[in-house]
XYZ file of N, CA and C in Angstrom:
153
model
N -39.359 32.146 2.169
C -39.940 32.654 0.954
C -38.825 33.272 0.121
N -38.875 33.065 -1.186
C -37.862 33.566 -2.101
C -38.497 34.511 -3.104
N -37.767 35.556 -3.439
C -38.235 36.488 -4.461
C -37.572 36.127 -5.776
N -38.362 36.096 -6.854
C -37.853 35.777 -8.185
C -37.990 37.015 -9.059
N -36.920 37.348 -9.763
C -36.959 38.433 -10.726
C -36.715 37.823 -12.098
N -37.637 38.056 -13.029
C -37.514 37.466 -14.358
C -38.079 38.416 -15.400
N -37.534 38.352 -16.594
C -38.062 39.108 -17.722
C -38.968 38.189 -18.524
N -40.234 38.590 -18.672
C -41.211 37.801 -19.410
C -41.724 38.604 -20.589
N -42.177 37.892 -21.598
C -42.821 38.533 -22.731
C -44.068 39.272 -22.233
N -44.235 40.503 -22.658
C -45.363 41.320 -22.195
C -46.706 40.664 -22.480
N -46.843 40.076 -23.667
C -48.116 39.438 -24.030
C -48.397 38.224 -23.160
N -47.354 37.453 -22.844
C -47.519 36.273 -21.997
C -47.988 36.679 -20.599
N -47.353 37.691 -20.033
C -47.741 38.157 -18.701
C -49.157 38.723 -18.702
N -49.503 39.491 -19.745
C -50.856 40.052 -19.830
C -51.889 38.940 -19.917
N -51.614 37.919 -20.724
C -52.551 36.802 -20.853
C -52.693 36.058 -19.525
N -51.579 35.849 -18.820
C -51.614 35.183 -17.518
C -52.462 35.984 -16.532
N -52.230 37.288 -16.472
C -53.014 38.151 -15.578
C -54.493 38.161 -15.965
N -54.776 38.173 -17.278
C -56.168 38.153 -17.741
C -56.874 36.878 -17.304
N -56.183 35.753 -17.405
C -56.770 34.475 -16.987
C -57.051 34.501 -15.486
N -56.102 34.988 -14.717
C -56.303 35.080 -13.265
C -57.483 35.996 -12.960
N -57.536 37.148 -13.632
C -58.617 38.106 -13.393
C -59.976 37.491 -13.725
N -60.067 36.811 -14.863
C -61.336 36.201 -15.273
C -61.742 35.061 -14.347
N -60.759 34.403 -13.757
C -61.042 33.264 -12.880
C -61.413 33.705 -11.468
N -60.690 34.694 -10.944
C -60.885 35.017 -9.531
C -60.953 36.507 -9.221
N -60.830 37.356 -10.220
C -60.938 38.785 -9.968
C -59.626 39.474 -9.648
N -58.542 38.733 -9.611
C -57.207 39.274 -9.330
C -57.173 40.045 -8.013
N -57.676 39.392 -6.981
C -57.586 39.966 -5.639
C -56.153 39.847 -5.133
N -55.879 40.515 -4.034
C -54.541 40.476 -3.449
C -54.146 39.025 -3.176
N -52.982 38.637 -3.666
C -52.476 37.289 -3.454
C -52.827 36.307 -4.555
N -53.766 36.660 -5.436
C -54.174 35.734 -6.494
C -53.053 35.469 -7.498
N -52.270 36.512 -7.833
C -51.167 36.326 -8.777
C -50.152 35.342 -8.208
N -49.786 35.524 -6.943
C -48.815 34.639 -6.284
C -49.325 33.204 -6.249
N -50.580 33.030 -5.857
C -51.155 31.683 -5.781
C -51.187 31.024 -7.152
N -51.544 31.789 -8.173
C -51.629 31.238 -9.527
C -50.250 30.890 -10.067
N -49.266 31.726 -9.788
C -47.903 31.445 -10.233
C -47.354 30.206 -9.534
N -47.604 30.076 -8.239
C -47.174 28.882 -7.508
C -47.860 27.633 -8.054
N -49.141 27.736 -8.387
C -49.868 26.595 -8.952
C -49.293 26.216 -10.312
N -48.949 27.212 -11.126
C -48.374 26.943 -12.445
C -47.005 26.272 -12.319
N -46.184 26.736 -11.394
C -44.862 26.136 -11.180
C -45.011 24.709 -10.661
N -45.916 24.495 -9.724
C -46.157 23.155 -9.185
C -46.623 22.207 -10.282
N -47.529 22.676 -11.135
C -48.020 21.843 -12.234
C -46.890 21.505 -13.208
N -46.021 22.463 -13.496
C -44.886 22.238 -14.382
C -43.941 21.191 -13.789
N -43.654 21.319 -12.509
C -42.773 20.355 -11.837
C -43.384 18.963 -11.876
N -44.664 18.866 -11.582
C -45.350 17.573 -11.600
C -45.299 16.951 -12.987
N -45.500 17.766 -13.994
C -45.545 17.268 -15.374
C -44.174 16.822 -15.873
N -43.125 17.565 -15.545
C -41.816 17.317 -16.134
C -40.777 16.729 -15.182
N -41.143 16.465 -13.953
C -40.200 15.905 -12.994
C -39.802 14.491 -13.397
N -38.537 14.159 -13.206
C -38.051 12.809 -13.504
C -38.654 11.778 -12.567
N -39.177 12.235 -11.439
C -39.780 11.314 -10.476
C -41.007 10.630 -11.055
N -41.640 11.267 -12.048
C -42.853 10.717 -12.645
C -42.565 9.817 -13.838
N -41.301 9.580 -14.133
C -40.941 8.753 -15.297
C -41.064 7.284 -14.998
């Protein structure tokens, strides 16, 4: 497991957390799962393997 430290726009992070909260209640682990899903979706969408 790797830890990532990044500076994000406050509004972007708030919107991301709001979406997670509205979808699942923001229980323990929901942020991590949602971030991993977003990264996986980004990789799938933009990976050269899909060209």
